[in-house]
mmCIF file of C-alpha atoms in Angstrom:
data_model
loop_
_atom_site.group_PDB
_atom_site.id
_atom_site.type_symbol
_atom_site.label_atom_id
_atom_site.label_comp_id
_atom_site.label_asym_id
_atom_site.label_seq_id
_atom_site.Cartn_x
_atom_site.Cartn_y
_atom_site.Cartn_z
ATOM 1 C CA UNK A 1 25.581 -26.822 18.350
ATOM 2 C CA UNK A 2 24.779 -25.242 21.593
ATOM 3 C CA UNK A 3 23.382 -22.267 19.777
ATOM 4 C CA UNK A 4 21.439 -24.266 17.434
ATOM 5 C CA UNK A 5 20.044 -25.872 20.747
ATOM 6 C CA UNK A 6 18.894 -22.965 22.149
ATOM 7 C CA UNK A 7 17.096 -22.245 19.196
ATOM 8 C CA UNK A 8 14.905 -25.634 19.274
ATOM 9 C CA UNK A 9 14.537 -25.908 22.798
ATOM 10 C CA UNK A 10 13.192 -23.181 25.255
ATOM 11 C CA UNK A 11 13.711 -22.934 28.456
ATOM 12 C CA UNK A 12 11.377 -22.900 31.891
ATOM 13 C CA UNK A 13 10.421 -20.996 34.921
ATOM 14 C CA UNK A 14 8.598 -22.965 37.810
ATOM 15 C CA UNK A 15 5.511 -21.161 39.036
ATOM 16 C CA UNK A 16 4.936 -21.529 42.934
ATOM 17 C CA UNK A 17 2.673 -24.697 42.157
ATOM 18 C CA UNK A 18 5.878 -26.154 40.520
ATOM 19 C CA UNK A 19 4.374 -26.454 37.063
ATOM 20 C CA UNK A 20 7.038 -25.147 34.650
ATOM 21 C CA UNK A 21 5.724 -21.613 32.182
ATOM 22 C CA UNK A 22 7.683 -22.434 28.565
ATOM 23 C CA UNK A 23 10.022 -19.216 27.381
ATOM 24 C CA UNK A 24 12.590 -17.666 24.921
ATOM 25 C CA UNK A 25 14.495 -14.569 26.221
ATOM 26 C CA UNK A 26 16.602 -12.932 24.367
ATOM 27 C CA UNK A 27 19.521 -10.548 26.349
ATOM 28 C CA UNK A 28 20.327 -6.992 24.768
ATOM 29 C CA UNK A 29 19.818 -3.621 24.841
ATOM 30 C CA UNK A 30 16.887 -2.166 26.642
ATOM 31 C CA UNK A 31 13.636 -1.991 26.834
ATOM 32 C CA UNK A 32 12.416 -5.774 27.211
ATOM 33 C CA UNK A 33 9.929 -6.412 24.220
ATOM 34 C CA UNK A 34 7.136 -8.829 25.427
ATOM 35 C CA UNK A 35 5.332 -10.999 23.020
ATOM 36 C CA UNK A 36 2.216 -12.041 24.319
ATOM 37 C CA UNK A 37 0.451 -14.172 22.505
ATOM 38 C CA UNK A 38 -3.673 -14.829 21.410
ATOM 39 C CA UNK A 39 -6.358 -17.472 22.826
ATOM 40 C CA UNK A 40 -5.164 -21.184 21.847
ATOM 41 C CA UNK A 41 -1.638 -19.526 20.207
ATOM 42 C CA UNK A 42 1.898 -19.592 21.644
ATOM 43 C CA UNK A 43 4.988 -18.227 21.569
ATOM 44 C CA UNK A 44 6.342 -19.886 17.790
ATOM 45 C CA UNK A 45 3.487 -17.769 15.754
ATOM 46 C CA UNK A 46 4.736 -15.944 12.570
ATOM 47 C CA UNK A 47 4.561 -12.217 14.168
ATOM 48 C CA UNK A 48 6.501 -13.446 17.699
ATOM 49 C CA UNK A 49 8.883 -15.145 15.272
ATOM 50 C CA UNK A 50 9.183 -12.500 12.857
ATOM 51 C CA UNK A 51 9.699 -9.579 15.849
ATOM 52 C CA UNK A 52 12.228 -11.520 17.608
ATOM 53 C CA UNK A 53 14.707 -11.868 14.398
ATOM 54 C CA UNK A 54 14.313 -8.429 14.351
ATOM 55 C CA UNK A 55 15.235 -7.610 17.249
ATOM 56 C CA UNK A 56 17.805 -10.052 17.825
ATOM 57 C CA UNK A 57 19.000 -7.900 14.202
ATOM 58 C CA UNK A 58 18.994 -4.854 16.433
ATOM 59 C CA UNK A 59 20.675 -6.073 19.298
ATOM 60 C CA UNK A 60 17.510 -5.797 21.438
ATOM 61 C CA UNK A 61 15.993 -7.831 24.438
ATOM 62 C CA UNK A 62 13.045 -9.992 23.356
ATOM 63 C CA UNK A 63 11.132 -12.310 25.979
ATOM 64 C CA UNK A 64 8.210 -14.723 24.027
ATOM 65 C CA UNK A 65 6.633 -16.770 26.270
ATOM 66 C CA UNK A 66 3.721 -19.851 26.491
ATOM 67 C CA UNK A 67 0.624 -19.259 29.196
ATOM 68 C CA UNK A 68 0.102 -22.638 31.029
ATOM 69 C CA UNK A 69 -1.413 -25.224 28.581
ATOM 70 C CA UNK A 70 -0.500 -23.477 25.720
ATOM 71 C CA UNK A 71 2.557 -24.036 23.208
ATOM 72 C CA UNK A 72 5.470 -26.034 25.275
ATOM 73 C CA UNK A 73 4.983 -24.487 28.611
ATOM 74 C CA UNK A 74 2.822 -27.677 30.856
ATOM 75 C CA UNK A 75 -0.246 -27.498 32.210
ATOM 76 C CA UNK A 76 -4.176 -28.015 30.728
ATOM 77 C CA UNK A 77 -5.611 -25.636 28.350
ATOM 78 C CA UNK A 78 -8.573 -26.078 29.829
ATOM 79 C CA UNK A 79 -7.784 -24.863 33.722
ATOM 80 C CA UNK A 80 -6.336 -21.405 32.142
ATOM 81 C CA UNK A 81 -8.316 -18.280 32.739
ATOM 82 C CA UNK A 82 -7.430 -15.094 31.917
ATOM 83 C CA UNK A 83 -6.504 -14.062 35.278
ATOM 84 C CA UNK A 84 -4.178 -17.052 35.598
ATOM 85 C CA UNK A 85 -2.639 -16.175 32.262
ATOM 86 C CA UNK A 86 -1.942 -13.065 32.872
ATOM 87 C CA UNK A 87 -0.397 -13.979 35.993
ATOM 88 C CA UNK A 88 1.989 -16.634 34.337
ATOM 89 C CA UNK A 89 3.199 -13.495 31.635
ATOM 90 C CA UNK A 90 3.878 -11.176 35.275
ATOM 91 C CA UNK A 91 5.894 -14.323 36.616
ATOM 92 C CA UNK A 92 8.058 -14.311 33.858
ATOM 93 C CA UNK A 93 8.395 -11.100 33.475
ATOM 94 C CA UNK A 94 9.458 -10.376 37.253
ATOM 95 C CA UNK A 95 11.513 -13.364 37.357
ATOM 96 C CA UNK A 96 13.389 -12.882 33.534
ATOM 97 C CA UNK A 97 13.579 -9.304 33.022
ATOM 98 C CA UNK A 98 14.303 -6.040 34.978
ATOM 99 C CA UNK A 99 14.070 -2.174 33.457
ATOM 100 C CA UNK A 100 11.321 -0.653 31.194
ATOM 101 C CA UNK A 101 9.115 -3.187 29.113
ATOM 102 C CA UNK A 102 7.783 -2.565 25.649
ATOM 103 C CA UNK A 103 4.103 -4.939 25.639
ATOM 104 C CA UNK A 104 3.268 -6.240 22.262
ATOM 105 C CA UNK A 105 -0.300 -8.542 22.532
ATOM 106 C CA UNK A 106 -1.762 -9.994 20.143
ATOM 107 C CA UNK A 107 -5.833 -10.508 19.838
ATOM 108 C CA UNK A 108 -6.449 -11.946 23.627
ATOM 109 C CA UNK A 109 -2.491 -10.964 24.237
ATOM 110 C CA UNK A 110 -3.424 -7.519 23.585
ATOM 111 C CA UNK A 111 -5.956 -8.142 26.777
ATOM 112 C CA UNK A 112 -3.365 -9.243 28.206
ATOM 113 C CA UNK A 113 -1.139 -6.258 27.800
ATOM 114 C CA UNK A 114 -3.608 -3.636 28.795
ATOM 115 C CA UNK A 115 -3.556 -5.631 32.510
ATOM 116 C CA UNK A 116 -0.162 -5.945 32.764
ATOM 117 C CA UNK A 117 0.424 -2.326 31.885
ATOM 118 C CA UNK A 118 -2.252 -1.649 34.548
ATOM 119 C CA UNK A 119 -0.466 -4.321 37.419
ATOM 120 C CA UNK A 120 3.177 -2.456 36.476
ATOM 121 C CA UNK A 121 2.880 0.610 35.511
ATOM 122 C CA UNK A 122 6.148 1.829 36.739
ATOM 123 C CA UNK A 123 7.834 -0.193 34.460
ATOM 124 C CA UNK A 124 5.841 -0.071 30.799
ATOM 125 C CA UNK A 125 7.392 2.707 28.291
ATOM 126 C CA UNK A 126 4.800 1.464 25.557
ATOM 127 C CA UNK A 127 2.274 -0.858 24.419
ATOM 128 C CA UNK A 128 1.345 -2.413 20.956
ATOM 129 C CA UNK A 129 -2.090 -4.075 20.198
ATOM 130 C CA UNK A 130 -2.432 -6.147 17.309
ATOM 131 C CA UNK A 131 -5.868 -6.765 16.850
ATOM 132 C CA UNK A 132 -6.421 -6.106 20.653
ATOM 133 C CA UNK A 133 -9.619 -8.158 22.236
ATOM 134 C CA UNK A 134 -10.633 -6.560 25.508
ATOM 135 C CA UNK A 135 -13.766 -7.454 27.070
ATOM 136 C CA UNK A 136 -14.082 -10.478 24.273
ATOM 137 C CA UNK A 137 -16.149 -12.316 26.483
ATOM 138 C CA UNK A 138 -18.722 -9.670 26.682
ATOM 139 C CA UNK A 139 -18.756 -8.283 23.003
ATOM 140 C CA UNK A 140 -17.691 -11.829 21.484
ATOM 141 C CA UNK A 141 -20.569 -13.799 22.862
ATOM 142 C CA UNK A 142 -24.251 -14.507 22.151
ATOM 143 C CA UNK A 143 -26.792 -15.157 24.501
ATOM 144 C CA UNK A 144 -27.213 -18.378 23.286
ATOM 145 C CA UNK A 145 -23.378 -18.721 23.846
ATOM 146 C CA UNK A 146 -23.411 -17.843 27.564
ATOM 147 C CA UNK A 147 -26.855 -20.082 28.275
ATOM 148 C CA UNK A 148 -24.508 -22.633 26.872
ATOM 149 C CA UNK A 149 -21.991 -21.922 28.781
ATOM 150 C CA UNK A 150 -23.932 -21.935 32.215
ATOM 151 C CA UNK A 151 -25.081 -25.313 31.658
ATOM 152 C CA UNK A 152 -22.637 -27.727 29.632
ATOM 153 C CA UNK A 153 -19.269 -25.434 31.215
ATOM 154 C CA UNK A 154 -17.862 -25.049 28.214
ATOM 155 C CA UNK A 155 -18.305 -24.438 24.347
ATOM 156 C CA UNK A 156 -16.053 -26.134 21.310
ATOM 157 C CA UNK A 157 -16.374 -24.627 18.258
ATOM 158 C CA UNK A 158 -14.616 -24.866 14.929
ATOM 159 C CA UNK A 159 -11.429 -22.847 13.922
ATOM 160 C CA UNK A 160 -9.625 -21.799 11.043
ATOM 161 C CA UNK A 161 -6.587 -21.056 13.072
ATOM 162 C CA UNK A 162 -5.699 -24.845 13.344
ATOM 163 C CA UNK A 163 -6.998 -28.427 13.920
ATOM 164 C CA UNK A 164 -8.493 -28.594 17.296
ATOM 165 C CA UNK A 165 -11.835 -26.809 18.202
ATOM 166 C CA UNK A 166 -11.725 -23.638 19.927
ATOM 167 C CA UNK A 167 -12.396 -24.623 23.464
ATOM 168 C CA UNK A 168 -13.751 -21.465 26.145
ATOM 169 C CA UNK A 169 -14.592 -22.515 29.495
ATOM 170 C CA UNK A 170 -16.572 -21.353 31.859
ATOM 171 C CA UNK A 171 -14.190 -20.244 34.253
ATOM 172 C CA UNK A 172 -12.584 -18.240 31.251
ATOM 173 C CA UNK A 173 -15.610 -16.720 30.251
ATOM 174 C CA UNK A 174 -16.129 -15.326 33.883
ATOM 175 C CA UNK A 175 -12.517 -14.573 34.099
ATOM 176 C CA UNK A 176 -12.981 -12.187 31.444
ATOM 177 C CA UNK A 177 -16.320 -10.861 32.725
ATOM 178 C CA UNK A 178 -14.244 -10.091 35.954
ATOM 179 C CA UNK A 179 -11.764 -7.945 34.063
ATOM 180 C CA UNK A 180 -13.695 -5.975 31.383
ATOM 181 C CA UNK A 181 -11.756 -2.564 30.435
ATOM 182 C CA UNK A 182 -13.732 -1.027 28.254
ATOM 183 C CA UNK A 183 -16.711 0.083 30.339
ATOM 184 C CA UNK A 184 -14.608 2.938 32.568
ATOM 185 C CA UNK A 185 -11.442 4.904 31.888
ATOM 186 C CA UNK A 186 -8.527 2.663 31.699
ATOM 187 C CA UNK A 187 -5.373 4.029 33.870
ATOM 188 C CA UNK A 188 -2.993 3.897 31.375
ATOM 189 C CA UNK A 189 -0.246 6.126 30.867
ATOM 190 C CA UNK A 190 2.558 4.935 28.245
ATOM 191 C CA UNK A 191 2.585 5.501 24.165
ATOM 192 C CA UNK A 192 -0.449 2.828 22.973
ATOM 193 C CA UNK A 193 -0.317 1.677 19.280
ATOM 194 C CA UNK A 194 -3.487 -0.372 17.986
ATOM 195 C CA UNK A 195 -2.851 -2.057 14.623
ATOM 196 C CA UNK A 196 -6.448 -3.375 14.004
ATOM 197 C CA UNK A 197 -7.397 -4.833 10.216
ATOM 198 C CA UNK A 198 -11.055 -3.440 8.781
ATOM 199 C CA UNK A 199 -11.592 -7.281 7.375
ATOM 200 C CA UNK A 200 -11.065 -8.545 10.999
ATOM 201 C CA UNK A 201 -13.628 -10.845 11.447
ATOM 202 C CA UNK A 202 -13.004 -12.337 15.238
ATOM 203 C CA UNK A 203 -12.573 -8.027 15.998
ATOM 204 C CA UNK A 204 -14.736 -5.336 15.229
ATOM 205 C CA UNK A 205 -12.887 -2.612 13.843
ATOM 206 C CA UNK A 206 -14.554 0.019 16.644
ATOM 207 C CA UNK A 207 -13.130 -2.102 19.486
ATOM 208 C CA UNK A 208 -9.588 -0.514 18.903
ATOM 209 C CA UNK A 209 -11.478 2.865 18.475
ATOM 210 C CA UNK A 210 -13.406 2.020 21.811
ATOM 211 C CA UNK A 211 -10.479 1.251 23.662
ATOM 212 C CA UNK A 212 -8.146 4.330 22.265
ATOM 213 C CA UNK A 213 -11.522 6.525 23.502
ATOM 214 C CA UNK A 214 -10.933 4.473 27.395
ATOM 215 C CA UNK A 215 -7.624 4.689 27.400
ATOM 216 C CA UNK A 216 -5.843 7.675 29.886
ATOM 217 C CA UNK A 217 -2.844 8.398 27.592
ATOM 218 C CA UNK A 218 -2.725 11.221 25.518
ATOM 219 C CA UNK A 219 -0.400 9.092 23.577
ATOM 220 C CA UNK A 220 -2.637 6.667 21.592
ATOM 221 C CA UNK A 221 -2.753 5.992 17.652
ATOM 222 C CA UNK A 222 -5.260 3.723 16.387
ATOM 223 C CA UNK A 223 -3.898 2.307 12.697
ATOM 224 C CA UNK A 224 -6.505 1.152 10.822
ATOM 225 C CA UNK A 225 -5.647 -1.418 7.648
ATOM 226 C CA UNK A 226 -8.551 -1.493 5.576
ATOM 227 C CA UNK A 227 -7.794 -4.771 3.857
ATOM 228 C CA UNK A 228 -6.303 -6.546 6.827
ATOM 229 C CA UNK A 229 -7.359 -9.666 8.527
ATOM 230 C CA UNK A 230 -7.163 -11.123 12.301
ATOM 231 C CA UNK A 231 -4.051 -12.213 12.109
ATOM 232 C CA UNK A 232 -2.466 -9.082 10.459
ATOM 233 C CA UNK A 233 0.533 -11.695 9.577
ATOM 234 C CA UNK A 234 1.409 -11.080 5.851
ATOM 235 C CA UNK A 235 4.716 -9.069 5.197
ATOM 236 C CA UNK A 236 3.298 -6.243 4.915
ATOM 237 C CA UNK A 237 1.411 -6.189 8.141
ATOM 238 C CA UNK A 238 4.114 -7.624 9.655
ATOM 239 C CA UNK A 239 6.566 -4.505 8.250
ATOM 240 C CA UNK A 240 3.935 -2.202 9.890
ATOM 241 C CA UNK A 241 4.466 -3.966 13.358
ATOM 242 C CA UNK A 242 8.250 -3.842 13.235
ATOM 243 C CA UNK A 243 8.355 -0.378 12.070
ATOM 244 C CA UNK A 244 5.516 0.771 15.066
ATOM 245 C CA UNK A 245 7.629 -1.027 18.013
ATOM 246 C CA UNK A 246 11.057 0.496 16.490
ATOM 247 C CA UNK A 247 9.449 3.794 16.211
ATOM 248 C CA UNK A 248 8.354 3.307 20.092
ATOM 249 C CA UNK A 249 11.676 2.168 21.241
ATOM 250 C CA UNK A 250 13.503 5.118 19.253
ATOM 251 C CA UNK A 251 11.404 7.917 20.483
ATOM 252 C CA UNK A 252 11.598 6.828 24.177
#
């Protein structure tokens, strides 16, 4: 019972403004893989699911976790911005984990990654981008969008991803702007995998090309899957994740 417990329930971590980040962690052998999920996703998506019965097959630490507002962690959906939700993943991770890290983002999680890699470098041995979405707010906006967004604050829009409208906010939007990668080298170091589908349509294909070009590390593969979608979550794609992030943790 108190395993089957665990399962359903996660557990919490108190920021310093007492509102309570939503987590799984997973003890074992090192590094610490970090799922970090997409925009309006959480930590209970088929690929953070998926990657963390594999590793709890391998005996490996696994820490998923929910941004603030998002999946069971508390909070508004609304009031996150990037920088805040990257900041939530870096109190978790200081708090819950210590040694090397393995970073796995997905879409606005692989954002995510590439600024945590850059706030703790010491401590990232590798880095995994499925469909990575730096600099969305830039590439991923119109300039009817951002008009819009100057004067109503916000823009809801319909998704295929589930039932409520995909909300951005104003503050996100300049959040982003505030953090673009992709315009200067970006000081990273560690292995970088980018699994990026050719039928991605929320991604351009060339952003993981673009970003492999602004990366530092001499160790980047971009893996291109010409038939793949956004969510690069059928078993196949999800086979090619689990073999890139064992192939990381093996050749460390």
């Amino acid at each position: 019972m108190k395993l089957e417990r665990a399962r359903i329930f996660p557990q919490f971590l108190a920021r310093a403004d007492g509102l309570r980040l939503a987590y799984r962690h997973r003890p074992g052998q090192g590094p610490t893989i970090i799922f970090l999920p997409g925009y309006m996703s959480d930590m209970e998506g088929s690929k953070a699911l998926a990657l963390d019965a594999w590793a709890a097959e391998q005996g490996r630490a696994m820490l998923r976790l929910d941004y603030a507002g998002c999946g069971a962690s508390e909070g508004r959906f609304e009031d996150g911005t990037l920088a805040s939700w990257r900041d939530d993943a870096l109190a978790l991770i200081d708090g819950l984990t210590q040694g090397p890290l393995l970073l796995v983002g997905s879409s606005m999680g692989g954002w995510l990654a590439l600024l945590i890699a850059l706030a703790r470098p010491e401590r990232i041995m590798g880095l995994v981008g499925i469909a990575a979405a730096p600099d969305f707010t830039e590439w991923g906006f119109t300039d009817a969008d951002k008009a819009l967004l100057a004067t109503e604050g916000r823009i809801e829009e319909p998704t295929p991803y589930g039932d409520h409208p995909y909300v951005t906010t104003l503050d996100f939007w300049q959040s982003g702007q505030a953090h673009r990668l992709l315009d200067d080298a970006i000081a990273i170091d560690c292995p970088v995998r980018l699994l990026q589908g050719q039928c991605d349509t929320d991604v351009p294909w060339e952003i993981a090309l673009r970003t492999a070009d602004r990366l530092r590390s001499s160790d980047v593969q971009a893996l291109l899957i010409k038939d793949g979608d956004h969510r690069l979550s059928r078993d196949g794609d999800i086979a090619l994740l689990i073999r890139t992030v064992a192939a990381l943790l093996d050749n460390r």
